[in-house]
mmCIF file of C-alpha atoms in Angstrom:
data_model
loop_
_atom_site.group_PDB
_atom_site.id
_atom_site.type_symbol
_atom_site.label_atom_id
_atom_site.label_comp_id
_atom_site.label_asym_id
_atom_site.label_seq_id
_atom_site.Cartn_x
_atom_site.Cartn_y
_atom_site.Cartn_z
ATOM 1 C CA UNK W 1 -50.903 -66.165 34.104
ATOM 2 C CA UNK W 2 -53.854 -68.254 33.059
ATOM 3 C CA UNK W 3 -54.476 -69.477 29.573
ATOM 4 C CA UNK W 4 -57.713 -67.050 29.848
ATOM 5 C CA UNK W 5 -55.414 -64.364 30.299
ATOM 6 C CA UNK W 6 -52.975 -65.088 28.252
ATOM 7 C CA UNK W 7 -55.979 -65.056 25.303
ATOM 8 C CA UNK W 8 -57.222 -62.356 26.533
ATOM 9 C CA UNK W 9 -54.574 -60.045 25.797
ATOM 10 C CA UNK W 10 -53.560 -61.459 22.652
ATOM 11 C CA UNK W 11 -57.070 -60.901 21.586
ATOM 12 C CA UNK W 12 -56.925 -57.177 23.322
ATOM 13 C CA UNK W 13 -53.927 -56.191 21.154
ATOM 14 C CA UNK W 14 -55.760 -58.222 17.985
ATOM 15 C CA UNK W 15 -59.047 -55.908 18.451
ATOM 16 C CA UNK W 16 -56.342 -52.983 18.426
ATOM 17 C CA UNK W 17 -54.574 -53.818 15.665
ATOM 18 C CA UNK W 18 -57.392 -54.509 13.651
ATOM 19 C CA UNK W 19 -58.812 -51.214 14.588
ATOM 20 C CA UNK W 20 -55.566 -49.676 13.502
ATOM 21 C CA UNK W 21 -56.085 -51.456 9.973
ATOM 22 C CA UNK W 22 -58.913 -50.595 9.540
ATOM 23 C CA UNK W 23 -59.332 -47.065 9.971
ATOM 24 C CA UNK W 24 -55.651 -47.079 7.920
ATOM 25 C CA UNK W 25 -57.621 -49.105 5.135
ATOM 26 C CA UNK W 26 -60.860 -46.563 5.130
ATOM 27 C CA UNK W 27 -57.605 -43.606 4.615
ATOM 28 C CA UNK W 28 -55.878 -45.061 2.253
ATOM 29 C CA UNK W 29 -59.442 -46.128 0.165
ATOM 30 C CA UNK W 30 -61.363 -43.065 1.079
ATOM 31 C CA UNK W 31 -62.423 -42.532 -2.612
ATOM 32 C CA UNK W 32 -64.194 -45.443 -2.187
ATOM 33 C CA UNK W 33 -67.398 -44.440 -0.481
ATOM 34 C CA UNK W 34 -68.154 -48.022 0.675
ATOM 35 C CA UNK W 35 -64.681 -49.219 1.857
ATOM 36 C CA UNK W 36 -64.223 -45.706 3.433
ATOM 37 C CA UNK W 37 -67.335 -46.059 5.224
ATOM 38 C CA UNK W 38 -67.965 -49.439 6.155
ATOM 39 C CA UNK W 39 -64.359 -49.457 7.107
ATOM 40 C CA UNK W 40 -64.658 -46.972 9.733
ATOM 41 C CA UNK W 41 -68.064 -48.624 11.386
ATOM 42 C CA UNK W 42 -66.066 -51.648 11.309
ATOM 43 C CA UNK W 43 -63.337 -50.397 13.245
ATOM 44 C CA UNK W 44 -65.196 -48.503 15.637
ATOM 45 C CA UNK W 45 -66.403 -51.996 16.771
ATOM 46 C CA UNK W 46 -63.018 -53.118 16.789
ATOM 47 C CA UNK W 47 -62.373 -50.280 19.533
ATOM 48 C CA UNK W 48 -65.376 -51.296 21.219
ATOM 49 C CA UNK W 49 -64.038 -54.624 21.836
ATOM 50 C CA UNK W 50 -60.788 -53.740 22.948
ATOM 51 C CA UNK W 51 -62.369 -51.670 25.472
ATOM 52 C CA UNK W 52 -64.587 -54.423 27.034
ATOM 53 C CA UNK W 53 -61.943 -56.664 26.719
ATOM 54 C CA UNK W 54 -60.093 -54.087 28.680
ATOM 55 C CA UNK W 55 -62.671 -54.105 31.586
ATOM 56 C CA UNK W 56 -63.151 -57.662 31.711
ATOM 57 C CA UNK W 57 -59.136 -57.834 31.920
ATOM 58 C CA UNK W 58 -59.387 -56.465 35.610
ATOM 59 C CA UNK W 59 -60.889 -59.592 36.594
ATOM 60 C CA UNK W 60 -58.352 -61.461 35.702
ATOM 61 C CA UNK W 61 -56.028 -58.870 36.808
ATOM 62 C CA UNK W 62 -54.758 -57.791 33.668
ATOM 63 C CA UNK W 63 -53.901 -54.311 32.943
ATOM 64 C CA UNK W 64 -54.809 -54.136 28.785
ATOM 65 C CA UNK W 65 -54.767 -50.348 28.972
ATOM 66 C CA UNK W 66 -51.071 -50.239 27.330
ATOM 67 C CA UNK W 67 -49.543 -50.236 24.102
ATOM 68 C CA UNK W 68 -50.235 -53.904 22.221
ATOM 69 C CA UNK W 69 -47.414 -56.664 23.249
ATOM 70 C CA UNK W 70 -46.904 -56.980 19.816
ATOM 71 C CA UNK W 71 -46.544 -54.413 17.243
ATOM 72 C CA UNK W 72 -49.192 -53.755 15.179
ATOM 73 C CA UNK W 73 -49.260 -55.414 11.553
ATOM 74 C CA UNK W 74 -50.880 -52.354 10.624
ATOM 75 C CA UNK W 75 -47.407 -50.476 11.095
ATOM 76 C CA UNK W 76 -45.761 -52.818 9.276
ATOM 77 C CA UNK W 77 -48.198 -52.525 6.353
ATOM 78 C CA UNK W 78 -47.798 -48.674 6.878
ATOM 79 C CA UNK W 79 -44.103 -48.896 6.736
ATOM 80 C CA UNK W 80 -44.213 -51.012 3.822
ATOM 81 C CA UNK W 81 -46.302 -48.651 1.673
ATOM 82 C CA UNK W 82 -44.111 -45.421 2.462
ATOM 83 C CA UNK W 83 -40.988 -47.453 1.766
ATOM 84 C CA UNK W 84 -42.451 -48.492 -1.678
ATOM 85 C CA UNK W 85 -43.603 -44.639 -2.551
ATOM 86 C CA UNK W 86 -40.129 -43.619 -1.834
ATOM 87 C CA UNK W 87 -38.930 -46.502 -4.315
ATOM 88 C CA UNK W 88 -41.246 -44.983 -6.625
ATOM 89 C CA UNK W 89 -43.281 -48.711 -6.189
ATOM 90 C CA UNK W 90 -47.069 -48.231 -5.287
ATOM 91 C CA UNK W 91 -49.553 -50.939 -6.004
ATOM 92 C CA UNK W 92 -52.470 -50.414 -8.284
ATOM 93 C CA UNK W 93 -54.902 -48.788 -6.306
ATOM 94 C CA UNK W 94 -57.170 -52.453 -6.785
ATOM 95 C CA UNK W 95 -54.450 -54.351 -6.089
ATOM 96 C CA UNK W 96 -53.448 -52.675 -2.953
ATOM 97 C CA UNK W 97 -57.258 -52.730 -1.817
ATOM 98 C CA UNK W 98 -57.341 -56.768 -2.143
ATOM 99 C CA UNK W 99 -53.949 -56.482 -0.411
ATOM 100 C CA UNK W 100 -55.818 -54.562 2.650
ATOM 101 C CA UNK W 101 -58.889 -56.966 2.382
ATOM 102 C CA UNK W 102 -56.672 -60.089 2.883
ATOM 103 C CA UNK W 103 -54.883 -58.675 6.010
ATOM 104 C CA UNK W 104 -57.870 -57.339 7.621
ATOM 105 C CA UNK W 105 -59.772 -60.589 6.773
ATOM 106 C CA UNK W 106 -57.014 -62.597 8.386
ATOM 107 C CA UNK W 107 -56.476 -60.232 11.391
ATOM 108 C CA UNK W 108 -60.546 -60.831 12.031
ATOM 109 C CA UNK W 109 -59.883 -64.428 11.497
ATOM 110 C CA UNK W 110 -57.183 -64.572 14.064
ATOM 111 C CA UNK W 111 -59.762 -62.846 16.565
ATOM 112 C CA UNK W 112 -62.259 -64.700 15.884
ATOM 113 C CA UNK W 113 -60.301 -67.467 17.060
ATOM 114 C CA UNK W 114 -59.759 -66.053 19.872
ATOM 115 C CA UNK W 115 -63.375 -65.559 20.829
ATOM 116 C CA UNK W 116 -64.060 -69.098 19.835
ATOM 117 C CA UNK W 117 -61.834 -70.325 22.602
ATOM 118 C CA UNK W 118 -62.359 -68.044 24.997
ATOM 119 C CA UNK W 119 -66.183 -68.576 24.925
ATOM 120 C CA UNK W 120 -66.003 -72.408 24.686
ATOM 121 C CA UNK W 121 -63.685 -71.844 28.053
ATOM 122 C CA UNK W 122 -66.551 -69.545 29.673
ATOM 123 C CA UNK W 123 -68.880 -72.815 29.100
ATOM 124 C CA UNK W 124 -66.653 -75.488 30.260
ATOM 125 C CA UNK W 125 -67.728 -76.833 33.307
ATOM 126 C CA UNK W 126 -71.193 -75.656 34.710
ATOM 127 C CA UNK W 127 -69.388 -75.083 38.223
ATOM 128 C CA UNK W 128 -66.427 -72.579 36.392
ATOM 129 C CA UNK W 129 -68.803 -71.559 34.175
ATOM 130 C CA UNK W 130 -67.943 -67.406 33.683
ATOM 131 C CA UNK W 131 -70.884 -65.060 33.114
ATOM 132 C CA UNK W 132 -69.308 -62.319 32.013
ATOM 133 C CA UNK W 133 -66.732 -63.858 29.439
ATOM 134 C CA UNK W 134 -69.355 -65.628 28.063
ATOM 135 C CA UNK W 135 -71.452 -62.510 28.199
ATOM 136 C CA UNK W 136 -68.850 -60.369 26.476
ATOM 137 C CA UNK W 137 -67.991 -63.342 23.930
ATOM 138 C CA UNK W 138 -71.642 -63.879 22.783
ATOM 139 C CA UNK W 139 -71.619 -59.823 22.381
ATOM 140 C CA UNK W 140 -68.578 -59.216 20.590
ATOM 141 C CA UNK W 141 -67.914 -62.765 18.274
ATOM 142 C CA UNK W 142 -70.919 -62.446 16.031
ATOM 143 C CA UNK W 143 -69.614 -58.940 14.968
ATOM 144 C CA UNK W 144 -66.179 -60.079 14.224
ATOM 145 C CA UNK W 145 -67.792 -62.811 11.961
ATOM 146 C CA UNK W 146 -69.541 -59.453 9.746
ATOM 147 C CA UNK W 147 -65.961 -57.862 9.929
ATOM 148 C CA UNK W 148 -64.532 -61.522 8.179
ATOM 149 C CA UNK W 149 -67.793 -61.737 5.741
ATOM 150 C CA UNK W 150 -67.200 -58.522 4.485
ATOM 151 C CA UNK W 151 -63.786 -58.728 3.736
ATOM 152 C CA UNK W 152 -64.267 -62.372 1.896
ATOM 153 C CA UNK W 153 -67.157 -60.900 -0.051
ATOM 154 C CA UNK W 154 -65.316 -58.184 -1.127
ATOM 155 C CA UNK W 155 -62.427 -60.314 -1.980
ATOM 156 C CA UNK W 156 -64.519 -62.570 -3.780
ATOM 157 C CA UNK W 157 -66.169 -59.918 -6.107
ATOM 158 C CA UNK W 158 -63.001 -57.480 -6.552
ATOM 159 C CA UNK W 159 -60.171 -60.345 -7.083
ATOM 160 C CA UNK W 160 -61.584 -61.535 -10.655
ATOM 161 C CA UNK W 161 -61.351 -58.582 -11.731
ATOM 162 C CA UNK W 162 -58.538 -57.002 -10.637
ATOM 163 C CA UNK W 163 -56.106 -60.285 -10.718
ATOM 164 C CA UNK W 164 -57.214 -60.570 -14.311
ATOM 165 C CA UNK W 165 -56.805 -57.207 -15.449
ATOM 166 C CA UNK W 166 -53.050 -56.536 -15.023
#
């Protein structure tokens, strides 16, 4: 398999898992109007990407219509959070949101990683030069930079106050 491959699919099952997050974050903060909201656009982009990743996958002959390689963080996160309700152990509601904002601004991070290399790969050498990677990577990058801004905004307004507070 092909290094484009290979970060294809690990950027497939990042979009995923990110989209998983996300939507999990705009639940779990749906008293939030903003973070509910903005969450949910966020993640529907997220799903957009996978699937486009998905389709461009063919032509490398990748199948990226599965279940992720690797589980999802977001289950883990999940999984975390029930155990620590049954322990009797939830966060502050603010602390668990900054909790959410530094995984899903790390999970972007780690994406947009991805579509760094995989678009400075699509520009390479004029004669290898891939239209449609660099096509999809021109479309999809810039909104996985919003997704990060957001979250380090956020985390830079809300952390102040809420690591000062306790």
């Amino acid at each position: 398999m092909s290094g484009i491959a290979l970060t294809l699919r690990a950027l497939h099952d990042g979009e995923r898992g990110l989209e998983q997050d996300l939507v999990a974050a705009a639940e779990r903060h749906r008293a939030d109007h903003e973070i509910h909201h903005v969450a949910t656009d966020l993640a529907r982009w997220s799903r957009e990407h996978s699937t486009r990743l998905a389709e461009l996958g063919r032509h490398y002959d990748l199948d990226l219509s599965g279940p992720p390689d690797d589980p999802s963080l977001g289950a883990l996160a999940a999984l975390r959070e029930k155990a620590a309700e049954a322990l009797g152990r939830r966060p502050e509601p603010g602390l668990l949101l900054l909790h959410d904002l530094r995984d899903l601004h790390l999970a972007a991070t780690r994406n947009s990683l991805c579509w760094e290399m995989l678009a400075q790969a699509a520009q390479a050498a004029q004669a290898t030069r891939d239209e449609r990677l660099l096509e999809l990577t021109t479309f999809c990058h810039p909104r996985t930079l919003r997704q990060i801004r957001w979250t380090h905004t956020l985390i830079k307004e809300l952390a102040p106050q809420l690591l000062t507070s306790l």
